[in-house]
Short mmCIF file of C-alpha atoms in Angstrom, two decimals:
data_model
loop_
_atom_site.label_atom_id
_atom_site.label_comp_id
_atom_site.label_asym_id
_atom_site.label_seq_id
_atom_site.Cartn_x
_atom_site.Cartn_y
_atom_site.Cartn_z
CA THR A 474 99.16 -177.13 -0.73
CA VAL A 475 97.47 -176.78 2.64
CA ASP A 476 96.00 -173.42 1.60
CA GLN A 477 94.50 -174.92 -1.57
CA LEU A 478 93.03 -177.88 0.34
CA THR A 479 91.53 -175.53 2.90
CA ARG A 480 90.04 -173.44 0.10
CA VAL A 481 88.46 -176.50 -1.51
CA GLU A 482 87.00 -177.58 1.82
CA GLU A 483 85.58 -174.11 2.43
CA VAL A 484 84.00 -173.98 -1.04
CA GLU A 485 82.43 -177.40 -0.49
CA LYS A 486 81.07 -176.21 2.85
CA TYR A 487 79.35 -173.27 1.15
CA LEU A 488 77.73 -175.49 -1.45
CA GLU A 489 76.73 -178.40 0.76
CA PRO A 490 73.28 -176.96 1.69
CA PHE A 491 72.36 -176.91 -2.02
CA GLN A 492 73.19 -180.60 -2.52
CA LEU A 493 69.97 -182.45 -1.75
CA SER A 494 70.13 -186.21 -1.18
CA LEU A 495 67.77 -188.70 -2.78
CA GLU A 496 66.17 -189.25 0.62
CA MET A 497 65.50 -185.53 0.98
CA LEU A 498 64.04 -185.36 -2.54
CA GLN A 499 61.69 -188.21 -1.66
CA GLU A 500 60.71 -186.32 1.49
CA VAL A 501 60.04 -183.17 -0.59
CA SER A 502 57.87 -185.26 -2.90
CA ALA A 503 55.92 -186.66 0.07
CA ARG A 504 55.32 -183.17 1.48
CA LEU A 505 54.10 -181.91 -1.88
CA ARG A 506 51.77 -184.90 -2.19
CA LYS A 507 50.08 -183.88 1.07
CA ASP A 508 49.78 -180.29 -0.13
CA LEU A 509 48.14 -181.40 -3.40
CA ILE A 510 45.42 -183.13 -1.39
CA ARG A 511 44.98 -180.07 0.85
CA GLY A 512 44.63 -177.82 -2.18
CA LEU A 513 41.95 -180.03 -3.74
CA GLY A 514 39.84 -180.14 -0.57
CA LYS A 515 36.75 -177.97 -0.25
CA ARG A 516 37.46 -177.04 3.37
CA SER A 517 41.26 -177.18 3.38
CA HIS A 518 41.83 -175.28 0.10
CA HIS A 519 41.83 -171.76 1.55
CA LYS A 520 44.78 -172.56 3.85
CA ALA A 521 46.72 -174.65 1.34
CA PRO A 522 49.96 -173.12 -0.01
CA VAL A 523 49.58 -175.16 -3.23
CA LYS A 524 46.26 -173.82 -4.52
CA MET A 525 45.27 -176.61 -6.99
CA LEU A 526 43.06 -174.36 -9.11
CA PRO A 527 40.40 -175.90 -11.40
CA THR A 528 40.85 -174.80 -15.02
CA PHE A 529 37.55 -176.12 -16.48
CA VAL A 530 39.59 -177.82 -19.20
CA ARG A 531 38.09 -181.32 -19.30
CA ALA A 532 40.10 -183.00 -22.07
CA THR A 533 43.30 -182.76 -24.08
CA PRO A 534 43.24 -182.15 -27.88
CA ASP A 535 42.51 -184.99 -30.30
CA GLY A 536 44.29 -183.46 -33.31
CA THR A 537 41.18 -182.66 -35.37
CA GLU A 538 41.06 -178.96 -34.42
CA LYS A 539 41.24 -176.34 -37.19
CA GLY A 540 40.58 -172.65 -37.84
CA ASP A 541 41.94 -169.12 -37.27
CA PHE A 542 42.76 -167.91 -33.77
CA LEU A 543 44.43 -165.10 -31.90
CA ALA A 544 46.71 -165.71 -28.93
CA LEU A 545 48.00 -163.37 -26.25
CA ASP A 546 50.65 -164.27 -23.69
CA LEU A 547 51.46 -162.31 -20.56
CA GLY A 548 53.83 -163.83 -18.05
CA GLY A 549 57.10 -161.95 -18.15
CA THR A 550 58.72 -158.75 -19.32
CA ASN A 551 57.64 -159.36 -22.91
CA PHE A 552 54.07 -159.65 -24.11
CA ARG A 553 53.36 -161.76 -27.21
CA VAL A 554 50.58 -161.55 -29.77
CA LEU A 555 49.97 -164.27 -32.39
CA HIS A 556 47.68 -165.13 -35.25
CA VAL A 557 47.51 -168.91 -35.69
CA ARG A 558 45.92 -170.81 -38.58
CA VAL A 559 45.41 -174.56 -38.15
CA GLU A 560 44.84 -176.28 -41.47
CA GLU A 561 43.17 -179.67 -41.77
CA GLU A 562 45.92 -181.59 -43.47
CA GLU A 563 47.64 -184.88 -42.77
CA GLN A 564 50.56 -183.13 -41.06
CA ARG A 565 48.29 -180.72 -39.10
CA VAL A 566 49.96 -177.63 -40.50
CA LEU A 567 50.21 -174.60 -38.22
CA LYS A 568 50.81 -171.19 -39.77
CA MET A 569 51.74 -168.40 -37.39
CA ASN A 570 52.58 -164.73 -37.38
CA SER A 571 53.63 -163.05 -34.16
CA GLN A 572 54.76 -159.82 -32.58
CA ILE A 573 56.56 -159.16 -29.29
CA CYS A 574 55.85 -156.07 -27.19
CA ALA A 575 58.04 -155.07 -24.27
CA ILE A 576 56.39 -154.26 -20.95
CA PRO A 577 58.22 -151.31 -19.37
CA LYS A 578 59.00 -151.46 -15.66
CA GLU A 579 56.72 -148.51 -14.97
CA ILE A 580 53.78 -150.43 -16.45
CA MET A 581 54.66 -153.60 -14.51
CA LEU A 582 54.44 -151.52 -11.32
CA GLY A 583 51.72 -149.08 -12.44
CA THR A 584 47.93 -149.38 -12.53
CA GLY A 585 45.93 -152.24 -13.96
CA GLU A 586 44.31 -149.88 -16.45
CA GLN A 587 47.74 -148.89 -17.79
CA LEU A 588 48.73 -152.53 -18.18
CA PHE A 589 45.61 -153.64 -20.03
CA ASP A 590 45.58 -150.50 -22.20
CA HIS A 591 49.14 -151.41 -23.20
CA ILE A 592 48.06 -154.97 -24.02
CA ALA A 593 45.09 -153.71 -26.06
CA ALA A 594 47.35 -151.29 -27.94
CA CYS A 595 49.81 -154.08 -28.82
CA LEU A 596 46.96 -156.27 -30.03
CA GLY A 597 45.54 -153.41 -32.11
CA GLU A 598 48.89 -152.74 -33.77
CA PHE A 599 49.27 -156.43 -34.56
CA LEU A 600 45.78 -156.74 -36.07
CA GLU A 601 46.50 -153.66 -38.19
CA SER A 602 49.79 -155.09 -39.45
CA GLN A 603 48.13 -158.43 -40.30
CA LYS A 604 45.08 -156.77 -41.90
CA LEU A 605 42.80 -158.56 -39.43
CA LYS A 606 40.93 -155.62 -37.88
CA GLY A 607 37.74 -156.36 -39.78
CA GLN A 608 37.56 -159.91 -38.44
CA THR A 609 36.25 -161.05 -35.06
CA LEU A 610 38.47 -163.98 -34.14
CA PRO A 611 38.39 -166.11 -30.97
CA LEU A 612 41.25 -165.37 -28.61
CA GLY A 613 43.24 -167.53 -26.22
CA PHE A 614 44.66 -165.49 -23.35
CA THR A 615 47.63 -167.01 -21.54
CA PHE A 616 47.91 -165.20 -18.21
CA SER A 617 50.72 -166.77 -16.21
CA PHE A 618 49.81 -165.67 -12.70
CA PRO A 619 47.86 -167.38 -9.90
CA CYS A 620 44.16 -167.02 -10.72
CA GLU A 621 40.93 -168.50 -9.39
CA GLN A 622 39.25 -169.64 -12.59
CA LEU A 623 35.45 -169.51 -12.37
CA GLY A 624 34.92 -170.53 -15.99
CA ILE A 625 36.85 -170.77 -19.24
CA ASP A 626 36.24 -167.02 -19.76
CA LYS A 627 36.33 -165.75 -16.17
CA SER A 628 39.46 -165.69 -14.04
CA ILE A 629 40.16 -163.78 -10.83
CA LEU A 630 43.76 -162.77 -10.11
CA ILE A 631 44.79 -164.06 -6.68
CA ARG A 632 48.15 -162.28 -6.52
CA TRP A 633 50.87 -160.89 -8.72
CA THR A 634 54.23 -162.68 -9.02
CA LYS A 635 57.37 -162.44 -11.19
CA GLY A 636 58.00 -158.74 -10.62
CA PHE A 637 54.50 -157.45 -11.47
CA ASN A 638 52.56 -155.36 -8.95
CA CYS A 639 49.88 -153.47 -10.89
CA SER A 640 47.27 -151.86 -8.66
CA GLY A 641 43.56 -152.57 -8.99
CA VAL A 642 43.90 -156.05 -10.51
CA GLU A 643 44.16 -158.51 -7.61
CA GLY A 644 40.67 -159.83 -6.87
CA LYS A 645 39.40 -158.76 -10.31
CA ASP A 646 38.44 -160.71 -13.46
CA VAL A 647 41.37 -160.26 -15.85
CA VAL A 648 39.31 -161.31 -18.89
CA LYS A 649 36.86 -158.51 -18.12
CA LEU A 650 39.73 -156.03 -17.69
CA LEU A 651 41.12 -157.03 -21.10
CA LYS A 652 37.72 -156.65 -22.78
CA GLU A 653 37.20 -153.25 -21.15
CA ALA A 654 40.58 -152.04 -22.43
CA ILE A 655 39.70 -153.18 -25.97
CA HIS A 656 36.29 -151.50 -25.67
CA ARG A 657 37.94 -148.22 -24.59
CA ARG A 658 39.86 -148.21 -27.87
CA GLY A 659 36.79 -148.93 -29.98
CA ASP A 660 38.72 -149.63 -33.20
CA TYR A 661 38.50 -153.45 -33.21
CA ASP A 662 36.69 -156.34 -31.56
CA ILE A 663 37.45 -159.92 -30.59
CA GLY A 664 35.33 -163.06 -30.33
CA THR A 665 35.24 -165.63 -27.56
CA VAL A 666 38.02 -165.22 -25.00
CA ALA A 667 39.35 -168.40 -23.40
CA MET A 668 41.55 -167.89 -20.36
CA VAL A 669 44.38 -170.36 -19.85
CA ASN A 670 47.38 -170.63 -17.58
CA ASP A 671 50.68 -171.12 -19.41
CA THR A 672 51.12 -174.62 -18.00
CA VAL A 673 47.73 -175.64 -19.40
CA GLY A 674 48.60 -174.12 -22.76
CA THR A 675 51.87 -176.04 -22.76
CA MET A 676 50.10 -179.32 -22.00
CA MET A 677 47.50 -178.67 -24.71
CA SER A 678 50.13 -177.64 -27.23
CA CYS A 679 52.12 -180.83 -26.70
CA GLY A 680 48.93 -182.88 -26.49
CA TYR A 681 47.87 -181.71 -29.94
CA ARG A 682 50.41 -184.12 -31.42
CA ASP A 683 50.86 -186.55 -28.53
CA GLN A 684 47.66 -187.70 -26.86
CA ASN A 685 49.70 -189.22 -23.99
CA CYS A 686 50.48 -185.71 -22.72
CA GLU A 687 48.60 -185.11 -19.45
CA ILE A 688 51.06 -182.87 -17.61
CA GLY A 689 52.32 -179.38 -18.46
CA MET A 690 55.33 -177.81 -16.74
CA ILE A 691 56.99 -174.40 -16.93
CA VAL A 692 60.56 -173.72 -15.83
CA GLY A 693 61.22 -170.14 -16.85
CA THR A 694 60.89 -166.76 -15.16
CA GLY A 695 58.68 -168.66 -12.70
CA THR A 696 57.75 -172.31 -12.33
CA ASN A 697 54.42 -174.12 -12.26
CA ALA A 698 52.71 -177.29 -13.47
CA CYS A 699 49.28 -178.68 -14.31
CA TYR A 700 47.95 -182.21 -14.72
CA MET A 701 44.73 -184.13 -15.42
CA GLU A 702 42.99 -184.96 -12.13
CA GLU A 703 39.98 -187.22 -11.56
CA MET A 704 36.83 -185.10 -11.14
CA LYS A 705 35.79 -187.02 -8.02
CA HIS A 706 38.82 -185.52 -6.24
CA VAL A 707 38.13 -181.92 -7.35
CA LYS A 708 35.90 -181.09 -4.39
CA ARG A 709 35.34 -177.43 -5.26
CA VAL A 710 33.65 -178.20 -8.60
CA GLU A 711 30.41 -180.14 -8.93
CA GLY A 712 30.53 -183.46 -10.75
CA GLU A 713 32.11 -186.86 -10.24
CA ASP A 714 32.68 -188.16 -13.76
CA GLY A 715 35.66 -187.66 -16.03
CA ARG A 716 38.72 -185.50 -15.45
CA MET A 717 39.71 -181.87 -15.18
CA CYS A 718 43.04 -180.16 -15.65
CA ILE A 719 44.30 -178.69 -12.37
CA ASN A 720 46.66 -175.72 -12.29
CA THR A 721 48.72 -176.64 -9.22
CA GLU A 722 50.44 -173.27 -8.63
CA TRP A 723 53.24 -175.30 -7.08
CA GLY A 724 55.41 -172.18 -6.85
CA GLY A 725 53.66 -171.58 -3.52
CA PHE A 726 54.92 -174.88 -2.09
CA GLY A 727 56.80 -174.05 1.11
CA ASP A 728 54.95 -170.82 1.85
CA ASP A 729 53.76 -172.41 5.12
CA GLY A 730 57.31 -173.24 6.19
CA SER A 731 57.31 -176.86 5.01
CA LEU A 732 60.63 -176.37 3.16
CA ASN A 733 62.43 -174.44 5.89
CA ASP A 734 64.87 -177.31 6.47
CA ILE A 735 66.24 -177.05 2.91
CA VAL A 736 66.04 -173.28 2.45
CA THR A 737 69.55 -171.77 2.60
CA GLU A 738 70.63 -168.41 3.99
CA PHE A 739 70.91 -167.21 0.38
CA ASP A 740 67.32 -168.24 -0.39
CA VAL A 741 66.21 -166.32 2.70
CA GLU A 742 68.00 -163.19 1.46
CA VAL A 743 66.48 -163.49 -2.03
CA ASP A 744 63.02 -163.86 -0.53
CA LYS A 745 63.50 -160.98 1.91
CA THR A 746 64.53 -158.54 -0.84
CA SER A 747 61.86 -159.63 -3.34
CA ILE A 748 58.66 -157.64 -3.95
CA ASN A 749 56.62 -160.49 -2.42
CA PRO A 750 58.45 -161.76 0.70
CA GLY A 751 57.18 -165.05 2.09
CA ILE A 752 55.33 -165.92 -1.12
CA HIS A 753 56.28 -168.54 -3.73
CA ILE A 754 59.21 -169.99 -1.80
CA PHE A 755 59.52 -173.08 -4.06
CA GLU A 756 59.56 -170.88 -7.16
CA LYS A 757 62.33 -168.72 -5.70
CA MET A 758 64.55 -171.80 -5.31
CA ILE A 759 64.04 -172.91 -8.91
CA SER A 760 63.13 -170.29 -11.48
CA GLY A 761 65.02 -167.98 -13.77
CA MET A 762 63.98 -164.81 -12.02
CA TYR A 763 65.97 -165.79 -8.92
CA LEU A 764 68.77 -168.24 -9.82
CA GLY A 765 71.19 -165.54 -10.92
CA GLU A 766 70.70 -163.59 -7.72
CA ILE A 767 71.26 -166.71 -5.60
CA VAL A 768 74.57 -167.28 -7.43
CA ARG A 769 75.55 -163.62 -6.92
CA LEU A 770 74.90 -163.80 -3.18
CA VAL A 771 77.03 -166.94 -2.86
CA LEU A 772 79.88 -165.31 -4.81
CA VAL A 773 79.65 -162.16 -2.68
CA LYS A 774 80.00 -164.12 0.56
CA MET A 775 82.83 -166.25 -0.82
CA THR A 776 84.66 -163.08 -1.85
CA LYS A 777 84.19 -161.51 1.58
CA ASP A 778 85.65 -164.69 3.09
CA GLN A 779 88.73 -164.45 0.83
CA LEU A 780 87.79 -167.55 -1.20
CA LEU A 781 87.40 -165.69 -4.51
CA PHE A 782 89.04 -162.81 -6.38
CA LYS A 783 91.65 -162.24 -3.62
CA GLY A 784 88.84 -160.87 -1.51
CA GLN A 785 88.31 -157.91 -3.87
CA MET A 786 84.70 -157.14 -4.80
CA SER A 787 83.65 -155.17 -7.90
CA GLU A 788 80.75 -152.73 -7.94
CA ALA A 789 78.86 -154.95 -10.39
CA LEU A 790 79.12 -158.02 -8.14
CA ARG A 791 78.03 -155.92 -5.17
CA THR A 792 74.90 -154.70 -7.01
CA PRO A 793 71.68 -156.79 -6.69
CA GLU A 794 70.39 -158.48 -9.86
CA GLN A 795 73.55 -157.69 -11.84
CA PHE A 796 74.35 -161.40 -12.21
CA GLU A 797 71.56 -162.44 -14.56
CA THR A 798 70.37 -166.04 -14.83
CA LYS A 799 71.33 -166.11 -18.51
CA LEU A 800 74.96 -165.87 -17.38
CA ILE A 801 74.57 -169.23 -15.64
CA SER A 802 73.61 -170.79 -18.98
CA GLU A 803 76.67 -169.28 -20.67
CA ILE A 804 78.98 -170.36 -17.85
CA GLU A 805 77.69 -173.95 -17.93
CA GLU A 806 78.12 -174.47 -21.68
CA PRO A 807 80.02 -177.79 -21.91
CA ASP A 808 82.50 -176.68 -24.59
CA SER A 809 82.88 -172.92 -24.21
CA GLY A 810 81.81 -172.48 -20.59
CA LEU A 811 85.24 -171.81 -19.09
CA ASP A 812 86.07 -169.18 -21.70
CA ASN A 813 82.62 -167.66 -21.23
CA THR A 814 83.20 -167.55 -17.47
CA LYS A 815 86.45 -165.65 -17.86
CA LYS A 816 84.81 -163.10 -20.18
CA ILE A 817 81.87 -162.65 -17.80
CA LEU A 818 84.13 -162.14 -14.78
CA THR A 819 86.11 -159.53 -16.73
CA THR A 820 82.88 -157.77 -17.76
CA LEU A 821 81.85 -157.70 -14.10
CA GLY A 822 85.07 -155.87 -13.30
CA LEU A 823 86.63 -158.69 -11.28
CA ASP A 824 90.33 -159.46 -10.95
CA TRP A 825 90.22 -163.24 -11.39
CA GLU A 826 92.59 -166.18 -11.43
CA PRO A 827 91.94 -169.45 -13.34
CA VAL A 828 90.88 -171.19 -10.14
CA ASP A 829 88.28 -168.44 -9.55
CA ALA A 830 86.66 -169.22 -12.89
CA CYS A 831 86.47 -172.92 -11.97
CA VAL A 832 84.87 -172.15 -8.61
CA VAL A 833 82.29 -169.86 -10.24
CA ARG A 834 81.37 -172.65 -12.67
CA LEU A 835 81.00 -175.05 -9.74
CA VAL A 836 78.71 -172.61 -7.91
CA CYS A 837 76.50 -172.19 -11.00
CA ASP A 838 76.36 -175.93 -11.60
CA THR A 839 75.44 -176.67 -7.98
CA ILE A 840 72.61 -174.14 -7.84
CA SER A 841 71.11 -175.02 -11.22
CA SER A 842 71.36 -178.73 -10.34
CA ARG A 843 69.36 -178.10 -7.19
CA SER A 844 66.72 -176.40 -9.35
CA ALA A 845 66.56 -179.46 -11.61
CA ARG A 846 66.35 -181.90 -8.70
CA LEU A 847 63.54 -180.00 -6.99
CA CYS A 848 61.61 -179.86 -10.27
CA ALA A 849 62.17 -183.59 -10.71
CA ALA A 850 60.83 -184.35 -7.24
CA ALA A 851 57.73 -182.23 -7.88
CA LEU A 852 57.12 -183.75 -11.31
CA ALA A 853 57.49 -187.25 -9.86
CA THR A 854 54.75 -186.34 -7.37
CA LEU A 855 52.31 -185.41 -10.14
CA THR A 856 53.13 -188.45 -12.25
CA ASN A 857 52.72 -190.77 -9.30
CA ARG A 858 49.39 -189.16 -8.39
CA ILE A 859 48.02 -189.87 -11.87
CA ARG A 860 49.29 -193.45 -11.63
CA THR A 861 47.74 -194.12 -8.23
CA ASN A 862 44.48 -192.35 -9.19
CA ARG A 863 44.10 -194.89 -11.99
CA LYS A 864 45.33 -197.84 -9.92
CA LEU A 865 48.11 -198.60 -12.39
CA ASP A 866 51.41 -200.38 -11.78
CA HIS A 867 52.96 -198.57 -14.73
CA LEU A 868 52.06 -195.22 -16.27
CA LYS A 869 53.28 -194.07 -19.65
CA THR A 870 52.82 -190.35 -19.93
CA THR A 871 54.24 -187.36 -21.76
CA VAL A 872 55.11 -184.09 -20.06
CA GLY A 873 54.86 -180.89 -22.10
CA VAL A 874 57.65 -178.60 -20.90
CA ASP A 875 58.46 -174.99 -21.68
CA GLY A 876 60.13 -171.90 -20.24
CA THR A 877 63.35 -170.02 -20.82
CA VAL A 878 65.35 -171.94 -18.23
CA TYR A 879 64.25 -175.26 -19.77
CA ARG A 880 65.05 -174.09 -23.29
CA LYS A 881 68.25 -172.15 -22.80
CA HIS A 882 70.17 -173.88 -20.04
CA PRO A 883 72.63 -176.26 -21.74
CA THR A 884 72.79 -179.01 -19.10
CA LEU A 885 69.87 -178.51 -16.71
CA LEU A 886 67.95 -181.54 -17.86
CA TYR A 887 70.70 -184.09 -17.20
CA PRO A 888 70.16 -184.00 -13.41
CA PHE A 889 66.46 -183.47 -14.02
CA GLN A 890 66.16 -186.70 -15.98
CA ASN A 891 68.33 -188.68 -13.58
CA GLN A 892 66.41 -187.56 -10.51
CA SER A 893 63.03 -188.04 -12.22
CA ASP A 894 63.98 -191.64 -12.91
CA VAL A 895 65.08 -192.48 -9.37
CA CYS A 896 63.18 -190.02 -7.17
CA LEU A 897 60.44 -192.45 -6.22
CA GLY A 898 62.66 -195.53 -6.14
CA SER A 899 60.64 -198.75 -6.13
CA LEU A 900 57.42 -196.91 -5.30
CA SER A 901 56.62 -196.22 -8.92
CA CYS A 902 57.31 -197.50 -12.38
CA TRP A 903 56.63 -194.99 -15.11
CA ASN A 904 57.97 -193.51 -18.28
CA THR A 905 58.06 -189.75 -18.70
CA GLN A 906 58.85 -188.17 -22.02
CA LEU A 907 59.71 -184.49 -22.02
CA CYS A 908 58.25 -182.82 -25.04
CA PRO A 909 59.11 -179.24 -26.04
CA SER A 910 55.74 -177.56 -26.51
CA SER A 911 56.76 -175.56 -29.55
CA THR A 912 54.22 -175.60 -32.33
CA THR A 913 56.94 -174.37 -34.66
CA SER A 914 58.69 -177.70 -34.48
CA THR A 915 57.75 -181.28 -35.21
CA LEU A 916 56.54 -183.07 -32.10
CA CYS A 917 56.65 -186.82 -31.96
CA ASN A 918 55.97 -189.73 -29.65
CA VAL A 919 59.55 -190.90 -29.19
CA PRO A 920 61.59 -190.11 -26.07
CA ILE A 921 63.65 -186.94 -26.32
CA HIS A 922 67.28 -187.09 -25.18
CA LEU A 923 67.25 -184.49 -22.45
CA GLY A 924 69.83 -181.79 -22.36
CA SER A 925 70.60 -182.05 -26.06
CA LYS A 926 71.07 -178.90 -28.08
CA THR A 927 68.24 -179.79 -30.44
CA SER A 928 65.43 -178.29 -28.37
CA PRO A 929 63.74 -175.70 -30.59
CA GLU A 930 63.14 -172.08 -29.74
CA HIS A 931 59.57 -171.39 -28.75
CA ASP A 932 57.23 -168.45 -28.31
CA ASP A 933 55.20 -169.14 -25.17
CA ALA A 934 52.02 -167.67 -26.63
CA THR A 935 51.81 -170.41 -29.25
CA THR A 936 50.27 -172.51 -26.51
CA SER A 937 47.34 -170.27 -25.66
CA TRP A 938 45.28 -170.60 -28.82
CA TYR A 939 44.61 -174.29 -28.10
CA SER A 940 42.23 -173.23 -25.35
CA VAL A 941 39.72 -171.77 -27.81
CA LEU A 942 39.56 -174.77 -30.14
#
C-alpha cells in the first residue's frame, strides 16, 4: 500500500546517514593517516587528536617465554586478576587461575585512592585464595585508558574514558598509585610491574603463537589499536633503529571536528549526554558503551514520527541507556534474532507489530554495520602504514583482536572483513588474519572465517602478563 511504501521510504531516510560509501571510508582512512603522522611528530603531537603514544615495547614475543606471572586488567566495569604459569613444553602450555571483581559505580566516580584500594583488595583476596601471598611475582598491569607512557613501569593517565571519572588520578603515574595502595595494605608484595595498554596486550598475546602479529585491536566497551612503528618515525623517543609498538588511542579520532560530515544527529546527542562531551568521537560511533544508546535514540525518534509502535512510547524506551548494546547482539542472531527481537520489545513494554520487529532489526544491523566499516577503514590505515614503511608491495600480517563487541556480536565481522578487503582498493595488497587473542584457546597461523560462532570466550587480562616476560 501507499502507507507501507511511505513508511519504508521514511525508515530508509532515517538510516541513510549511517550507510557510509566506499569512497567515504577511503576518505576516513586518508584523514586518519594524516592524524597518525601528526601524533608521531615531536611538535605536532600536543595538538593531535590521535595521540600515538610510545609504549616502550620494542618487539613481539618469540614463543620461548616461561615462568609464573600475575596479571591485572582494568578497563571496564569488571576488574580481573589472574595467575598465569607458562610451561616450557612443545605446545607452550598456559595454566591460568582467575577472579573477577566488580567495580561499583560509586568507585568509578569516586576518588583515585578508593579505586586503587579496591584493586589492591581484590588482588590480596586472589593471592590468599591461590596461596600465593608469600611469593613476590612480576605483574602485568593492563590499564585500558589513554596514558603517556614514560617507561615500561611508569604511565601517566591523560584522561578517563568509558564511564570512569575518579578524582586525583589524571596527570598521575598509575603504576605508582597501584604500588602505594598495595603498600597501604602491607600484607603482601609484588615484583616488577609492567604497564601495558589492552591493545598491546592483545597484540602480544596473539603474537606469542603467531609471530606475524604486529597489530592489536580492541572493539569492546571502547575501541583502540596499536601497531609496530619504525623507530625513526617516533620523534618523541630517542633512537633511530628498530621498531616500537605505538598505542594509537584512535578513539580520539574526530575530536578536532574531522569527522563532522559523517556524525549523525544521534551521535551528537550521545556525545552531548556523555560524561566526556567532545572527547573520543570515533569511539562513540563504534564501541559497545554507546551503540545501544544510538539505537535507542533512533527508535525513539521513529516512534515519535509514527513509524514504530503506533507512535506509543514505553517508559523503558524513553529512559537513557535502557537499550543495552548486548540487545543488539541478541537481535542480530541469524537464526533466533526475530524471536529475540519480539521478546526484547515485550520486555521493554512496547506494543509491537511484526513489521516493528523487522524495522528494529534493520536499525540494529545498520548501526552495527557502520561500526564494523569504520573499524575496517581504521585498520586498513594501520596495515597500509606498516606496508609503506617497509616499502612492500604486499604485506602479510596478523591482527590480534579482542573486546566484547568483537566476541559477542554474531555478525559484526562480515561487513568488517568485506570492507577491510576493499577499503583501500588498488592502493594496497595485503592479507590480514584476525586472531582471537585468547590464551585459553589454540591459536594458529591459518585465516579465521570471520563472524563464525567458533570464536572462544576470553578474559581480557590474559593479555597483560605478556608484558613482563
